[in-house]
mmCIF file of C-alpha atoms in Angstrom:
data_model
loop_
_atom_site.group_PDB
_atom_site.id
_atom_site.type_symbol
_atom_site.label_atom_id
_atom_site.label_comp_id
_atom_site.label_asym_id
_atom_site.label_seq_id
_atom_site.Cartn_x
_atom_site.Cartn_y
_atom_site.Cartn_z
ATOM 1 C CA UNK A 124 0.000 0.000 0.000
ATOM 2 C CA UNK A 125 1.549 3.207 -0.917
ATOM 3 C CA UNK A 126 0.685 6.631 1.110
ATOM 4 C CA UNK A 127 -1.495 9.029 -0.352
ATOM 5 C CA UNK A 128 0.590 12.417 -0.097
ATOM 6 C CA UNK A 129 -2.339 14.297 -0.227
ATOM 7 C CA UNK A 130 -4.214 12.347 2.922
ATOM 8 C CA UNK A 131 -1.138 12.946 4.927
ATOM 9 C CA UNK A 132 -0.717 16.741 4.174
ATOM 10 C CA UNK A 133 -3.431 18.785 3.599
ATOM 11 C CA UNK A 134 -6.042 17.297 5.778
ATOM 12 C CA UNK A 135 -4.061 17.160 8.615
ATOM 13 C CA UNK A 136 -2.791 20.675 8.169
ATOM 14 C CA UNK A 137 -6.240 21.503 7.793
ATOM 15 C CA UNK A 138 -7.498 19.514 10.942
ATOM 16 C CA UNK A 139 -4.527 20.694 13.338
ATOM 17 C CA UNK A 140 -4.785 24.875 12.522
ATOM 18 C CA UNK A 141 -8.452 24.368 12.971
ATOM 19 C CA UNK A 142 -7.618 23.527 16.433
ATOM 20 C CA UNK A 143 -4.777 26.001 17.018
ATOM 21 C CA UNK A 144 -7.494 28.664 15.962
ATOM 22 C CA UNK A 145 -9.643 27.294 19.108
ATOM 23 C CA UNK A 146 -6.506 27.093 21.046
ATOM 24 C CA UNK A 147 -5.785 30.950 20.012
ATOM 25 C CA UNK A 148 -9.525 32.010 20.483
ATOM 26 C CA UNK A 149 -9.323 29.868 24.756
ATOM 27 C CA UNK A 150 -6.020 32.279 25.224
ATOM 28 C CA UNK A 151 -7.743 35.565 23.880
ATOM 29 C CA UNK A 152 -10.758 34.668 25.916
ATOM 30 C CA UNK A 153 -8.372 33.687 29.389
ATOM 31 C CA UNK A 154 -6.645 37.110 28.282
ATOM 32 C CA UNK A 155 -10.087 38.677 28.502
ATOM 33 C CA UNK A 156 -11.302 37.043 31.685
ATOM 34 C CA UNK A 157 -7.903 37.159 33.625
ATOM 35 C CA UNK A 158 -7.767 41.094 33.011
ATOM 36 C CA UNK A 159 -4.291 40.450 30.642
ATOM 37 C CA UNK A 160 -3.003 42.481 28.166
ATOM 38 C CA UNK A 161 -3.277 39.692 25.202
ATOM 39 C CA UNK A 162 0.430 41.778 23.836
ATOM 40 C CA UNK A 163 1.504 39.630 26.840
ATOM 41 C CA UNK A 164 0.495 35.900 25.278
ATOM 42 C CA UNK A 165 1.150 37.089 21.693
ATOM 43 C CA UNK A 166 4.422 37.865 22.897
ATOM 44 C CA UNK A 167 5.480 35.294 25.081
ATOM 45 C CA UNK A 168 8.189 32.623 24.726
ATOM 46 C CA UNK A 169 9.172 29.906 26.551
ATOM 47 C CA UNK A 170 12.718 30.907 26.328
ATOM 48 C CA UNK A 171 14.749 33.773 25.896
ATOM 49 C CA UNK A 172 16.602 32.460 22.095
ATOM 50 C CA UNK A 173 13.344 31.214 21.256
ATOM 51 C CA UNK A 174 10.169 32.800 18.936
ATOM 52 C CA UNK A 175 7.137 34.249 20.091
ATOM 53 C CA UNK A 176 3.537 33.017 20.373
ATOM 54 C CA UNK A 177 2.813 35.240 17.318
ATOM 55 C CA UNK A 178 5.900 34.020 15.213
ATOM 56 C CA UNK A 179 5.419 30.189 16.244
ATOM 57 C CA UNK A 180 2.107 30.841 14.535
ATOM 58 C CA UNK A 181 3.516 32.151 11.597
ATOM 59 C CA UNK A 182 5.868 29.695 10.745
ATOM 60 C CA UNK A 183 2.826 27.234 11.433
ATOM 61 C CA UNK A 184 0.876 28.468 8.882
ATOM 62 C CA UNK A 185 4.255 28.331 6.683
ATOM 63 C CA UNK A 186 4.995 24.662 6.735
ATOM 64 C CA UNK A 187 0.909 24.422 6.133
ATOM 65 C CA UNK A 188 0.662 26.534 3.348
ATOM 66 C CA UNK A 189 4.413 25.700 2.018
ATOM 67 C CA UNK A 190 4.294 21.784 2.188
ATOM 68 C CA UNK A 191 0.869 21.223 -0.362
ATOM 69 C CA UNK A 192 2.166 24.127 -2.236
ATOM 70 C CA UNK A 193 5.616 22.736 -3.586
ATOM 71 C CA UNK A 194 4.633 19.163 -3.822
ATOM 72 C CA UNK A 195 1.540 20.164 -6.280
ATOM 73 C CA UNK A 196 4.444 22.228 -8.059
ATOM 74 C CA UNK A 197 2.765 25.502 -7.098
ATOM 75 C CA UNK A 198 4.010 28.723 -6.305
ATOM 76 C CA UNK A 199 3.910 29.155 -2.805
ATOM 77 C CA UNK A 200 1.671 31.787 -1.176
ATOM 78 C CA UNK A 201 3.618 35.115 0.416
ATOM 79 C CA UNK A 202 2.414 36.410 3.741
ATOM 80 C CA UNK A 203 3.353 39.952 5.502
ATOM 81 C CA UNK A 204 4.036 38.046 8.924
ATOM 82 C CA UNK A 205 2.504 41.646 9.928
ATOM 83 C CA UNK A 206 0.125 39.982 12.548
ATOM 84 C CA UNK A 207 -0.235 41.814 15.663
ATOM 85 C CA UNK A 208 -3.375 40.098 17.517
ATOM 86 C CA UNK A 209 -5.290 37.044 18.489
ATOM 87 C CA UNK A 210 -7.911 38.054 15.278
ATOM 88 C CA UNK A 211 -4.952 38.520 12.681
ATOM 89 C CA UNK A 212 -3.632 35.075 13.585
ATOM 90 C CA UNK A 213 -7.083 33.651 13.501
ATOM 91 C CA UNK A 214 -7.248 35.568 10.143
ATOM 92 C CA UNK A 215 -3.889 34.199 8.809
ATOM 93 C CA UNK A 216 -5.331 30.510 9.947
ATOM 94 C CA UNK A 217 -8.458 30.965 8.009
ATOM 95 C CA UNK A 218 -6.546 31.926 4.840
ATOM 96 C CA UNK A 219 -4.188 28.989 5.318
ATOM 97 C CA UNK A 220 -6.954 26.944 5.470
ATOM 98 C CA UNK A 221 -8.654 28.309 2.383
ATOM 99 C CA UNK A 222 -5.172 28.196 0.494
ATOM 100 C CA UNK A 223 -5.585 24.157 1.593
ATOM 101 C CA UNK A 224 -9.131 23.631 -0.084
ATOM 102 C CA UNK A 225 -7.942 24.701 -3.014
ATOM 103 C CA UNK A 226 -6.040 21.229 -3.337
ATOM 104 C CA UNK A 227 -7.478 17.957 -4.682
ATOM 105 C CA UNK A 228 -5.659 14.399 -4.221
ATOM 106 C CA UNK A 229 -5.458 14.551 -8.241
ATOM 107 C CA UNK A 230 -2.994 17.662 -7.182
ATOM 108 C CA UNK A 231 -0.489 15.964 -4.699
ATOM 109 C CA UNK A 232 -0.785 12.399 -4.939
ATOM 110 C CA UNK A 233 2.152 11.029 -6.819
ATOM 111 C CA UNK A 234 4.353 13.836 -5.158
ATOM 112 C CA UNK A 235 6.902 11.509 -3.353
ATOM 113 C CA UNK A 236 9.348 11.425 -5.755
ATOM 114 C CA UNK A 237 8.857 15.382 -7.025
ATOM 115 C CA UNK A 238 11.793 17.246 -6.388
ATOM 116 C CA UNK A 239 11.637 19.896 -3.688
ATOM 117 C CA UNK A 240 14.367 22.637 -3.784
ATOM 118 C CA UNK A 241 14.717 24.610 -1.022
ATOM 119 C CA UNK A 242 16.853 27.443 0.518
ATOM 120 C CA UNK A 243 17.711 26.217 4.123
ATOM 121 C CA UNK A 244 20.387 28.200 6.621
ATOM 122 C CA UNK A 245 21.799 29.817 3.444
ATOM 123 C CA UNK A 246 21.909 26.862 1.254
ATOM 124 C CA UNK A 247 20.530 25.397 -1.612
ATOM 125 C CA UNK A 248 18.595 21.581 -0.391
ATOM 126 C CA UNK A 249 16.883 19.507 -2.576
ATOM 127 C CA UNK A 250 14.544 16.365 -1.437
ATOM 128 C CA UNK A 251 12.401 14.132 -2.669
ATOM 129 C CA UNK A 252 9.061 15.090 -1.886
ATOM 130 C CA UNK A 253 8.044 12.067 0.348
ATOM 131 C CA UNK A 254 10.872 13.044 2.315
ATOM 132 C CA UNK A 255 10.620 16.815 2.574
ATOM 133 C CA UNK A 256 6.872 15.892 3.634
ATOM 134 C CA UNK A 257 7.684 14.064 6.406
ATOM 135 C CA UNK A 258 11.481 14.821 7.189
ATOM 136 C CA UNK A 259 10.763 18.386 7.172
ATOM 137 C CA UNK A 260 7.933 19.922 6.840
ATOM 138 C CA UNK A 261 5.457 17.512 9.304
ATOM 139 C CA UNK A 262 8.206 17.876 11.912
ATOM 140 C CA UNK A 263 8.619 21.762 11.727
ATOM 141 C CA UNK A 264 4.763 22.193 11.302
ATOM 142 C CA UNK A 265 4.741 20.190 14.717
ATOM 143 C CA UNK A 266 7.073 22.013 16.466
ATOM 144 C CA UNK A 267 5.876 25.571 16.181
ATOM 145 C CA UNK A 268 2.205 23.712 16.570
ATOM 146 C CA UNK A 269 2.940 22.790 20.127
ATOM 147 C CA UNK A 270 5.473 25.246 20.847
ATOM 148 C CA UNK A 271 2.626 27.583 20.427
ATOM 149 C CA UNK A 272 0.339 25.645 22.649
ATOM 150 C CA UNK A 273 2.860 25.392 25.378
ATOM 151 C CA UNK A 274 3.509 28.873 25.565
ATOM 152 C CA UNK A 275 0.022 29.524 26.265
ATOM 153 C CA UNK A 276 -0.287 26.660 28.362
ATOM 154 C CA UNK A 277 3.038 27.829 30.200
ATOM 155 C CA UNK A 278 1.449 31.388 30.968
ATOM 156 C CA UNK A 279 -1.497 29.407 32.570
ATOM 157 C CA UNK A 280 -4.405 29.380 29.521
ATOM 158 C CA UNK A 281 -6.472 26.079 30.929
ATOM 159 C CA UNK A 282 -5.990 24.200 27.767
ATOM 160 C CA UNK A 283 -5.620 20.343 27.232
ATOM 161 C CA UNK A 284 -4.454 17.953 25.079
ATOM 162 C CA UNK A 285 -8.316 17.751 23.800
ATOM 163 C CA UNK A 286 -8.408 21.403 22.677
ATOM 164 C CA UNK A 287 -4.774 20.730 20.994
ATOM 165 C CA UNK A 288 -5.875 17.718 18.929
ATOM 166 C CA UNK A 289 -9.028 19.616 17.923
ATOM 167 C CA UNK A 290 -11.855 17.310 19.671
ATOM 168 C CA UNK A 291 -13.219 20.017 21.970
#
C-alpha cells in the first residue's frame, strides 16, 4: 500500500490549525477574563533564544501553506508576517486553510518522488518530496504547533491535550 501524499498533508494541516485557531480564540478569551493584556500571550516565549507566540504561529501556517504548495508544483503563497493580535492570527489561519481547499488528491498524490528545492540556513537543499513531507515539513509544522500551545499553556491558559488535537 503506498501513502497518499495528499491524505497525509493537507487534511491534517487543515485539521490541526483548525484547532490552534480554538486554542488561540481559549487564550484571547483567558486574556479577557484574567484582566491580561493579550500583547503579553502574543508575545510570550518559553525561552529567551526562542520565537514568540505570534511568530510560532507564523511559521505554522508556513509549513501548512508551504508543504501542499511545492509538492503540487505551485508557487507558494507570500504572507506579511505583519500579525499583531489574536484576530490577525485567527485571520492568517483561516486563509491557510482556504489556500488548503484549493487542493485535490489529483494535485499531490504522486508527489513523493517530485523534487523539492529549497533554501535552508543559506543553502541550496533539494529532497524528494516524500521526504521533505515528512522529514521536514510535518516535523517543523509540529514544532511551532505545540510550541505555540505550550507557551500559552506555560502562561497558565487552561488548555488540554483535547483542545490541541481539535476534539473540543
Amino acid at each position: 500500500m503506498t501513502i497518499s501524499m495528499y491524505e497525509a498533508s493537507v487534511p491534517v494541516f487543515s485539521a490541526r490549525l483548525k484547532a490552534l485557531s480554538n486554542v488561540l480564540a481559549a487564550a484571547e478569551q483567558n486574556a479577557l477574563d484574567r484582566k491580561i493584556d493579550p500583547q503579553v500571550f502574543l508575545t510570550a516565549r518559553l525561552a529567551p533564544d526562542m520565537f514568540a507566540l505570534t511568530r510560532q504561529v507564523q511559521i505554522a501556517t508556513d509549513h501548512a501553506k508551504g508543504a501542499p504548495s511545492r509538492l503540487a508544483g505551485r508557487e507558494v503563497p507570500k504572507y506579511e508576517d505583519n500579525e499583531a493580535s489574536f484576530a490577525d492570527l485567527e485571520a492568517r489561519i483561516a486563509k491557510t486553510v482556504a489556500h488548503l481547499g484549493t487542493f485535490s488528491a489529483a494535485d499531490i498524490d504522486g508527489s513523493d518522488e517530485r523534487v523539492i528545492e529549497l533554501k535552508l540556513g543559506g543553502r541550496e537543499t533539494t529532497l524528494g518530496g516524500m521526504q521533505y513531507l515528512l522529514h521536514l515539513a510535518m516535523p517543523n509544522f509540529y514544532f511551532h504547533l505545540t510550541t505555540a500551545y505550550d507557551i500559552l499553556r506555560h502562561n497558565g491558559v487552561p488548555l488540554g491535550k483535547a483542545t490541541f488535537l481539535g476534539s473540543r
